[in-house]
């Protein structure tokens, strides 16, 4: 089967040309693929994407930095590795262990609350420098001071003590953070 010649601008096309196009298109045979299925009927062929199981889809997308995720232990959460960059790059700790550790440190959930990135800043020298970064948990809103800045990463709502414990994780930050002190204001931004 051949594809008829394309008409030139202004050239009239006739029924034979249209019929040749239809025959050519019908001669093309679609083949099944791994990500889609073919549904053939008298009305034609439809391409239908195959559903990807939720677990496979989640595994295919790496979690972003500082994502609050369900921990390996029931009733716990962990934080995916991320960094705070000022002059040097710091990976925060949780309970004294780096969040980049394997296995990741976990935070036991005992109520609704907020998960913060706490950054400690040294004001000595010519420019402020981040001296420590850690993940902290609070049931109240934490306020910044001159040398401590809090960034709300996410939190827990709908907590039910159980058994089993259940809760909803929500997220505010989706990436590693740059830090800057501007006058007396602590500033964070995605890097």
JSON list of C-alpha atoms in Angstrom, two decimals:
[
{"chain": "A", "resi": 1, "resn": "UNK", "atom": "CA", "xyz": [0.00, 0.00, 0.00]},
{"chain": "A", "resi": 2, "resn": "UNK", "atom": "CA", "xyz": [1.36, 3.40, -0.86]},
{"chain": "A", "resi": 3, "resn": "UNK", "atom": "CA", "xyz": [0.66, 6.89, 0.40]},
{"chain": "A", "resi": 4, "resn": "UNK", "atom": "CA", "xyz": [-0.71, 9.10, -2.39]},
{"chain": "A", "resi": 5, "resn": "UNK", "atom": "CA", "xyz": [1.15, 12.22, -3.39]},
{"chain": "A", "resi": 6, "resn": "UNK", "atom": "CA", "xyz": [0.38, 15.31, -1.31]},
{"chain": "A", "resi": 7, "resn": "UNK", "atom": "CA", "xyz": [-1.62, 17.83, -3.33]},
{"chain": "A", "resi": 8, "resn": "UNK", "atom": "CA", "xyz": [-0.01, 21.15, -4.19]},
{"chain": "A", "resi": 9, "resn": "UNK", "atom": "CA", "xyz": [-1.51, 24.36, -2.80]},
{"chain": "A", "resi": 10, "resn": "UNK", "atom": "CA", "xyz": [-4.65, 25.23, -4.76]},
{"chain": "A", "resi": 11, "resn": "UNK", "atom": "CA", "xyz": [-4.84, 21.79, -6.43]},
{"chain": "A", "resi": 12, "resn": "UNK", "atom": "CA", "xyz": [-8.27, 20.16, -6.24]},
{"chain": "A", "resi": 13, "resn": "UNK", "atom": "CA", "xyz": [-8.47, 16.75, -4.63]},
{"chain": "A", "resi": 14, "resn": "UNK", "atom": "CA", "xyz": [-10.89, 14.11, -5.84]},
{"chain": "A", "resi": 15, "resn": "UNK", "atom": "CA", "xyz": [-12.67, 11.15, -4.26]},
{"chain": "A", "resi": 16, "resn": "UNK", "atom": "CA", "xyz": [-10.02, 8.71, -5.53]},
{"chain": "A", "resi": 17, "resn": "UNK", "atom": "CA", "xyz": [-7.30, 10.63, -3.64]},
{"chain": "A", "resi": 18, "resn": "UNK", "atom": "CA", "xyz": [-9.41, 10.58, -0.42]},
{"chain": "A", "resi": 19, "resn": "UNK", "atom": "CA", "xyz": [-10.13, 6.86, -0.84]},
{"chain": "A", "resi": 20, "resn": "UNK", "atom": "CA", "xyz": [-6.40, 6.16, -1.29]},
{"chain": "A", "resi": 21, "resn": "UNK", "atom": "CA", "xyz": [-5.65, 8.02, 1.98]},
{"chain": "A", "resi": 22, "resn": "UNK", "atom": "CA", "xyz": [-8.33, 6.02, 3.82]},
{"chain": "A", "resi": 23, "resn": "UNK", "atom": "CA", "xyz": [-6.98, 2.71, 2.44]},
{"chain": "A", "resi": 24, "resn": "UNK", "atom": "CA", "xyz": [-3.45, 3.70, 3.46]},
{"chain": "A", "resi": 25, "resn": "UNK", "atom": "CA", "xyz": [-4.48, 4.62, 7.02]},
{"chain": "A", "resi": 26, "resn": "UNK", "atom": "CA", "xyz": [-6.46, 1.40, 7.39]},
{"chain": "A", "resi": 27, "resn": "UNK", "atom": "CA", "xyz": [-3.44, -0.59, 6.23]},
{"chain": "A", "resi": 28, "resn": "UNK", "atom": "CA", "xyz": [-1.36, 0.66, 9.16]},
{"chain": "A", "resi": 29, "resn": "UNK", "atom": "CA", "xyz": [-1.51, -1.97, 11.88]},
{"chain": "A", "resi": 30, "resn": "UNK", "atom": "CA", "xyz": [-0.95, -0.88, 15.45]},
{"chain": "A", "resi": 31, "resn": "UNK", "atom": "CA", "xyz": [0.96, -3.29, 17.63]},
{"chain": "A", "resi": 32, "resn": "UNK", "atom": "CA", "xyz": [0.43, -3.90, 21.33]},
{"chain": "A", "resi": 33, "resn": "UNK", "atom": "CA", "xyz": [2.88, -2.21, 23.65]},
{"chain": "A", "resi": 34, "resn": "UNK", "atom": "CA", "xyz": [3.86, -2.75, 27.28]},
{"chain": "A", "resi": 35, "resn": "UNK", "atom": "CA", "xyz": [2.26, 0.50, 28.48]},
{"chain": "A", "resi": 36, "resn": "UNK", "atom": "CA", "xyz": [-0.95, 0.36, 26.46]},
{"chain": "A", "resi": 37, "resn": "UNK", "atom": "CA", "xyz": [-3.54, -2.05, 25.12]},
{"chain": "A", "resi": 38, "resn": "UNK", "atom": "CA", "xyz": [-5.42, -2.00, 21.83]},
{"chain": "A", "resi": 39, "resn": "UNK", "atom": "CA", "xyz": [-9.20, -2.20, 21.73]},
{"chain": "A", "resi": 40, "resn": "UNK", "atom": "CA", "xyz": [-10.34, -3.14, 18.21]},
{"chain": "A", "resi": 41, "resn": "UNK", "atom": "CA", "xyz": [-13.97, -2.84, 17.20]},
{"chain": "A", "resi": 42, "resn": "UNK", "atom": "CA", "xyz": [-15.96, -2.20, 14.00]},
{"chain": "A", "resi": 43, "resn": "UNK", "atom": "CA", "xyz": [-15.64, 1.50, 14.82]},
{"chain": "A", "resi": 44, "resn": "UNK", "atom": "CA", "xyz": [-11.85, 1.40, 14.72]},
{"chain": "A", "resi": 45, "resn": "UNK", "atom": "CA", "xyz": [-8.97, 0.83, 17.10]},
{"chain": "A", "resi": 46, "resn": "UNK", "atom": "CA", "xyz": [-8.55, 2.64, 20.42]},
{"chain": "A", "resi": 47, "resn": "UNK", "atom": "CA", "xyz": [-5.29, 2.86, 22.34]},
{"chain": "A", "resi": 48, "resn": "UNK", "atom": "CA", "xyz": [-5.85, 2.49, 26.06]},
{"chain": "A", "resi": 49, "resn": "UNK", "atom": "CA", "xyz": [-3.06, 3.15, 28.56]},
{"chain": "A", "resi": 50, "resn": "UNK", "atom": "CA", "xyz": [-2.55, 0.32, 30.99]},
{"chain": "A", "resi": 51, "resn": "UNK", "atom": "CA", "xyz": [-3.10, 1.22, 34.62]},
{"chain": "A", "resi": 52, "resn": "UNK", "atom": "CA", "xyz": [0.08, 1.36, 36.66]},
{"chain": "A", "resi": 53, "resn": "UNK", "atom": "CA", "xyz": [-0.37, -0.11, 40.15]},
{"chain": "A", "resi": 54, "resn": "UNK", "atom": "CA", "xyz": [-0.21, 2.63, 42.81]},
{"chain": "A", "resi": 55, "resn": "UNK", "atom": "CA", "xyz": [2.77, 1.00, 44.53]},
{"chain": "A", "resi": 56, "resn": "UNK", "atom": "CA", "xyz": [4.74, 0.86, 41.27]},
{"chain": "A", "resi": 57, "resn": "UNK", "atom": "CA", "xyz": [3.86, 4.46, 40.43]},
{"chain": "A", "resi": 58, "resn": "UNK", "atom": "CA", "xyz": [4.95, 5.63, 43.89]},
{"chain": "A", "resi": 59, "resn": "UNK", "atom": "CA", "xyz": [8.19, 3.66, 43.63]},
{"chain": "A", "resi": 60, "resn": "UNK", "atom": "CA", "xyz": [8.94, 5.18, 40.22]},
{"chain": "A", "resi": 61, "resn": "UNK", "atom": "CA", "xyz": [8.87, 8.74, 41.57]},
{"chain": "A", "resi": 62, "resn": "UNK", "atom": "CA", "xyz": [11.62, 9.42, 44.10]},
{"chain": "A", "resi": 63, "resn": "UNK", "atom": "CA", "xyz": [10.41, 11.42, 47.09]},
{"chain": "A", "resi": 64, "resn": "UNK", "atom": "CA", "xyz": [11.44, 15.07, 47.19]},
{"chain": "A", "resi": 65, "resn": "UNK", "atom": "CA", "xyz": [13.78, 16.39, 49.92]},
{"chain": "A", "resi": 66, "resn": "UNK", "atom": "CA", "xyz": [12.19, 16.96, 53.34]},
{"chain": "A", "resi": 67, "resn": "UNK", "atom": "CA", "xyz": [9.10, 14.90, 52.50]},
{"chain": "A", "resi": 68, "resn": "UNK", "atom": "CA", "xyz": [7.29, 13.61, 55.58]},
{"chain": "A", "resi": 69, "resn": "UNK", "atom": "CA", "xyz": [6.61, 9.91, 54.97]},
{"chain": "A", "resi": 70, "resn": "UNK", "atom": "CA", "xyz": [5.21, 6.99, 56.94]},
{"chain": "A", "resi": 71, "resn": "UNK", "atom": "CA", "xyz": [7.98, 5.34, 58.90]},
{"chain": "A", "resi": 72, "resn": "UNK", "atom": "CA", "xyz": [8.97, 1.68, 58.79]},
{"chain": "A", "resi": 73, "resn": "UNK", "atom": "CA", "xyz": [7.50, 1.36, 62.30]},
{"chain": "A", "resi": 74, "resn": "UNK", "atom": "CA", "xyz": [3.73, 1.74, 62.64]},
{"chain": "A", "resi": 75, "resn": "UNK", "atom": "CA", "xyz": [2.73, 5.08, 64.16]},
{"chain": "A", "resi": 76, "resn": "UNK", "atom": "CA", "xyz": [6.01, 6.75, 63.17]},
{"chain": "A", "resi": 77, "resn": "UNK", "atom": "CA", "xyz": [7.15, 9.09, 60.38]},
{"chain": "A", "resi": 78, "resn": "UNK", "atom": "CA", "xyz": [10.51, 9.82, 58.85]},
{"chain": "A", "resi": 79, "resn": "UNK", "atom": "CA", "xyz": [11.79, 12.70, 56.75]},
{"chain": "A", "resi": 80, "resn": "UNK", "atom": "CA", "xyz": [13.43, 12.11, 53.38]},
{"chain": "A", "resi": 81, "resn": "UNK", "atom": "CA", "xyz": [16.98, 13.49, 53.18]},
{"chain": "A", "resi": 82, "resn": "UNK", "atom": "CA", "xyz": [17.36, 17.14, 52.30]},
{"chain": "A", "resi": 83, "resn": "UNK", "atom": "CA", "xyz": [19.91, 19.83, 53.01]},
{"chain": "A", "resi": 84, "resn": "UNK", "atom": "CA", "xyz": [20.19, 23.36, 54.32]},
{"chain": "A", "resi": 85, "resn": "UNK", "atom": "CA", "xyz": [22.67, 25.51, 52.47]},
{"chain": "A", "resi": 86, "resn": "UNK", "atom": "CA", "xyz": [24.00, 28.79, 53.73]},
{"chain": "A", "resi": 87, "resn": "UNK", "atom": "CA", "xyz": [27.77, 28.90, 53.42]},
{"chain": "A", "resi": 88, "resn": "UNK", "atom": "CA", "xyz": [28.12, 25.16, 54.01]},
{"chain": "A", "resi": 89, "resn": "UNK", "atom": "CA", "xyz": [25.64, 22.40, 53.25]},
{"chain": "A", "resi": 90, "resn": "UNK", "atom": "CA", "xyz": [24.13, 20.72, 56.31]},
{"chain": "A", "resi": 91, "resn": "UNK", "atom": "CA", "xyz": [21.96, 17.62, 56.49]},
{"chain": "A", "resi": 92, "resn": "UNK", "atom": "CA", "xyz": [19.58, 17.93, 59.47]},
{"chain": "A", "resi": 93, "resn": "UNK", "atom": "CA", "xyz": [19.35, 15.46, 62.31]},
{"chain": "A", "resi": 94, "resn": "UNK", "atom": "CA", "xyz": [16.34, 13.82, 63.92]},
{"chain": "A", "resi": 95, "resn": "UNK", "atom": "CA", "xyz": [16.87, 12.64, 67.48]},
{"chain": "A", "resi": 96, "resn": "UNK", "atom": "CA", "xyz": [20.61, 13.17, 67.05]},
{"chain": "A", "resi": 97, "resn": "UNK", "atom": "CA", "xyz": [20.90, 11.01, 63.89]},
{"chain": "A", "resi": 98, "resn": "UNK", "atom": "CA", "xyz": [21.29, 12.35, 60.34]},
{"chain": "A", "resi": 99, "resn": "UNK", "atom": "CA", "xyz": [18.08, 12.08, 58.33]},
{"chain": "A", "resi": 100, "resn": "UNK", "atom": "CA", "xyz": [20.28, 10.60, 55.58]},
{"chain": "A", "resi": 101, "resn": "UNK", "atom": "CA", "xyz": [21.15, 7.60, 57.82]},
{"chain": "A", "resi": 102, "resn": "UNK", "atom": "CA", "xyz": [20.18, 4.08, 56.81]},
{"chain": "A", "resi": 103, "resn": "UNK", "atom": "CA", "xyz": [17.83, 3.12, 58.37]},
{"chain": "A", "resi": 104, "resn": "UNK", "atom": "CA", "xyz": [16.31, 6.58, 58.61]},
{"chain": "A", "resi": 105, "resn": "UNK", "atom": "CA", "xyz": [15.57, 7.87, 62.10]},
{"chain": "A", "resi": 106, "resn": "UNK", "atom": "CA", "xyz": [11.88, 8.00, 62.94]},
{"chain": "A", "resi": 107, "resn": "UNK", "atom": "CA", "xyz": [9.61, 10.28, 64.91]},
{"chain": "A", "resi": 108, "resn": "UNK", "atom": "CA", "xyz": [6.86, 8.64, 66.98]},
{"chain": "A", "resi": 109, "resn": "UNK", "atom": "CA", "xyz": [3.51, 10.32, 66.44]},
{"chain": "A", "resi": 110, "resn": "UNK", "atom": "CA", "xyz": [1.44, 10.78, 69.61]},
{"chain": "A", "resi": 111, "resn": "UNK", "atom": "CA", "xyz": [-0.94, 13.58, 68.60]},
{"chain": "A", "resi": 112, "resn": "UNK", "atom": "CA", "xyz": [-1.75, 16.14, 65.91]},
{"chain": "A", "resi": 113, "resn": "UNK", "atom": "CA", "xyz": [1.15, 18.52, 65.45]},
{"chain": "A", "resi": 114, "resn": "UNK", "atom": "CA", "xyz": [3.74, 20.17, 63.24]},
{"chain": "A", "resi": 115, "resn": "UNK", "atom": "CA", "xyz": [7.10, 19.05, 61.96]},
{"chain": "A", "resi": 116, "resn": "UNK", "atom": "CA", "xyz": [9.69, 21.80, 61.66]},
{"chain": "A", "resi": 117, "resn": "UNK", "atom": "CA", "xyz": [13.15, 22.27, 60.31]},
{"chain": "A", "resi": 118, "resn": "UNK", "atom": "CA", "xyz": [15.01, 24.09, 63.11]},
{"chain": "A", "resi": 119, "resn": "UNK", "atom": "CA", "xyz": [18.07, 26.04, 61.97]},
{"chain": "A", "resi": 120, "resn": "UNK", "atom": "CA", "xyz": [20.52, 27.45, 64.50]},
{"chain": "A", "resi": 121, "resn": "UNK", "atom": "CA", "xyz": [22.52, 30.46, 63.34]},
{"chain": "A", "resi": 122, "resn": "UNK", "atom": "CA", "xyz": [25.75, 31.97, 64.66]},
{"chain": "A", "resi": 123, "resn": "UNK", "atom": "CA", "xyz": [25.74, 35.77, 64.47]},
{"chain": "A", "resi": 124, "resn": "UNK", "atom": "CA", "xyz": [29.48, 36.11, 65.16]},
{"chain": "A", "resi": 125, "resn": "UNK", "atom": "CA", "xyz": [31.81, 37.12, 62.36]},
{"chain": "A", "resi": 126, "resn": "UNK", "atom": "CA", "xyz": [31.06, 39.14, 59.25]},
{"chain": "A", "resi": 127, "resn": "UNK", "atom": "CA", "xyz": [28.07, 37.10, 58.08]},
{"chain": "A", "resi": 128, "resn": "UNK", "atom": "CA", "xyz": [25.64, 34.77, 59.84]},
{"chain": "A", "resi": 129, "resn": "UNK", "atom": "CA", "xyz": [26.32, 31.06, 59.44]},
{"chain": "A", "resi": 130, "resn": "UNK", "atom": "CA", "xyz": [24.09, 28.04, 59.95]},
{"chain": "A", "resi": 131, "resn": "UNK", "atom": "CA", "xyz": [25.67, 25.98, 62.73]},
{"chain": "A", "resi": 132, "resn": "UNK", "atom": "CA", "xyz": [23.06, 23.26, 63.15]},
{"chain": "A", "resi": 133, "resn": "UNK", "atom": "CA", "xyz": [19.90, 21.93, 61.52]},
{"chain": "A", "resi": 134, "resn": "UNK", "atom": "CA", "xyz": [17.48, 19.46, 63.05]},
{"chain": "A", "resi": 135, "resn": "UNK", "atom": "CA", "xyz": [13.95, 18.16, 62.64]},
{"chain": "A", "resi": 136, "resn": "UNK", "atom": "CA", "xyz": [11.68, 18.95, 65.59]},
{"chain": "A", "resi": 137, "resn": "UNK", "atom": "CA", "xyz": [8.09, 18.14, 66.53]},
{"chain": "A", "resi": 138, "resn": "UNK", "atom": "CA", "xyz": [5.65, 20.46, 68.27]},
{"chain": "A", "resi": 139, "resn": "UNK", "atom": "CA", "xyz": [1.94, 20.63, 69.00]},
{"chain": "A", "resi": 140, "resn": "UNK", "atom": "CA", "xyz": [2.17, 24.44, 69.00]},
{"chain": "A", "resi": 141, "resn": "UNK", "atom": "CA", "xyz": [3.43, 27.09, 66.60]},
{"chain": "A", "resi": 142, "resn": "UNK", "atom": "CA", "xyz": [7.15, 27.69, 67.21]},
{"chain": "A", "resi": 143, "resn": "UNK", "atom": "CA", "xyz": [8.47, 31.26, 67.05]},
{"chain": "A", "resi": 144, "resn": "UNK", "atom": "CA", "xyz": [11.78, 32.35, 65.57]},
{"chain": "A", "resi": 145, "resn": "UNK", "atom": "CA", "xyz": [14.42, 34.04, 67.72]},
{"chain": "A", "resi": 146, "resn": "UNK", "atom": "CA", "xyz": [17.51, 36.00, 66.70]},
{"chain": "A", "resi": 147, "resn": "UNK", "atom": "CA", "xyz": [19.56, 32.79, 66.41]},
{"chain": "A", "resi": 148, "resn": "UNK", "atom": "CA", "xyz": [16.92, 30.11, 65.74]},
{"chain": "A", "resi": 149, "resn": "UNK", "atom": "CA", "xyz": [14.70, 29.86, 62.67]},
{"chain": "A", "resi": 150, "resn": "UNK", "atom": "CA", "xyz": [11.84, 27.38, 62.19]},
{"chain": "A", "resi": 151, "resn": "UNK", "atom": "CA", "xyz": [10.54, 26.28, 58.79]},
{"chain": "A", "resi": 152, "resn": "UNK", "atom": "CA", "xyz": [7.25, 24.37, 58.85]},
{"chain": "A", "resi": 153, "resn": "UNK", "atom": "CA", "xyz": [7.89, 21.21, 56.77]},
{"chain": "A", "resi": 154, "resn": "UNK", "atom": "CA", "xyz": [4.56, 19.49, 57.33]},
{"chain": "A", "resi": 155, "resn": "UNK", "atom": "CA", "xyz": [2.48, 17.95, 60.02]},
{"chain": "A", "resi": 156, "resn": "UNK", "atom": "CA", "xyz": [0.00, 15.44, 61.33]},
{"chain": "A", "resi": 157, "resn": "UNK", "atom": "CA", "xyz": [-3.78, 15.78, 61.47]},
{"chain": "A", "resi": 158, "resn": "UNK", "atom": "CA", "xyz": [-6.70, 13.42, 62.12]},
{"chain": "A", "resi": 159, "resn": "UNK", "atom": "CA", "xyz": [-4.69, 11.57, 64.77]},
{"chain": "A", "resi": 160, "resn": "UNK", "atom": "CA", "xyz": [-6.44, 8.56, 66.33]},
{"chain": "A", "resi": 161, "resn": "UNK", "atom": "CA", "xyz": [-4.57, 6.73, 69.11]},
{"chain": "A", "resi": 162, "resn": "UNK", "atom": "CA", "xyz": [-5.94, 3.35, 68.00]},
{"chain": "A", "resi": 163, "resn": "UNK", "atom": "CA", "xyz": [-4.95, 0.60, 68.04]},
{"chain": "A", "resi": 164, "resn": "UNK", "atom": "CA", "xyz": [-3.87, 0.87, 65.35]},
{"chain": "A", "resi": 165, "resn": "UNK", "atom": "CA", "xyz": [-2.68, 4.48, 65.34]},
{"chain": "A", "resi": 166, "resn": "UNK", "atom": "CA", "xyz": [-3.93, 6.38, 62.31]},
{"chain": "A", "resi": 167, "resn": "UNK", "atom": "CA", "xyz": [-3.20, 9.88, 61.11]},
{"chain": "A", "resi": 168, "resn": "UNK", "atom": "CA", "xyz": [-2.92, 12.02, 58.01]},
{"chain": "A", "resi": 169, "resn": "UNK", "atom": "CA", "xyz": [0.43, 13.45, 56.90]},
{"chain": "A", "resi": 170, "resn": "UNK", "atom": "CA", "xyz": [0.41, 16.83, 55.20]},
{"chain": "A", "resi": 171, "resn": "UNK", "atom": "CA", "xyz": [3.31, 18.58, 53.49]},
{"chain": "A", "resi": 172, "resn": "UNK", "atom": "CA", "xyz": [4.42, 22.21, 53.05]},
{"chain": "A", "resi": 173, "resn": "UNK", "atom": "CA", "xyz": [7.99, 22.06, 51.75]},
{"chain": "A", "resi": 174, "resn": "UNK", "atom": "CA", "xyz": [9.11, 20.20, 48.63]},
{"chain": "A", "resi": 175, "resn": "UNK", "atom": "CA", "xyz": [12.84, 20.60, 48.35]},
{"chain": "A", "resi": 176, "resn": "UNK", "atom": "CA", "xyz": [16.20, 21.33, 49.95]},
{"chain": "A", "resi": 177, "resn": "UNK", "atom": "CA", "xyz": [16.48, 24.81, 51.42]},
{"chain": "A", "resi": 178, "resn": "UNK", "atom": "CA", "xyz": [18.76, 27.80, 51.11]},
{"chain": "A", "resi": 179, "resn": "UNK", "atom": "CA", "xyz": [18.95, 29.99, 54.21]},
{"chain": "A", "resi": 180, "resn": "UNK", "atom": "CA", "xyz": [19.72, 33.69, 54.53]},
{"chain": "A", "resi": 181, "resn": "UNK", "atom": "CA", "xyz": [19.46, 36.18, 57.36]},
{"chain": "A", "resi": 182, "resn": "UNK", "atom": "CA", "xyz": [18.31, 39.59, 56.13]},
{"chain": "A", "resi": 183, "resn": "UNK", "atom": "CA", "xyz": [18.56, 42.10, 58.97]},
{"chain": "A", "resi": 184, "resn": "UNK", "atom": "CA", "xyz": [16.58, 40.30, 61.67]},
{"chain": "A", "resi": 185, "resn": "UNK", "atom": "CA", "xyz": [14.43, 38.24, 59.29]},
{"chain": "A", "resi": 186, "resn": "UNK", "atom": "CA", "xyz": [15.14, 34.57, 58.60]},
{"chain": "A", "resi": 187, "resn": "UNK", "atom": "CA", "xyz": [14.56, 33.65, 54.95]},
{"chain": "A", "resi": 188, "resn": "UNK", "atom": "CA", "xyz": [14.27, 30.19, 53.39]},
{"chain": "A", "resi": 189, "resn": "UNK", "atom": "CA", "xyz": [14.01, 29.26, 49.73]},
{"chain": "A", "resi": 190, "resn": "UNK", "atom": "CA", "xyz": [14.17, 26.18, 47.53]},
{"chain": "A", "resi": 191, "resn": "UNK", "atom": "CA", "xyz": [17.54, 25.31, 46.06]}
]
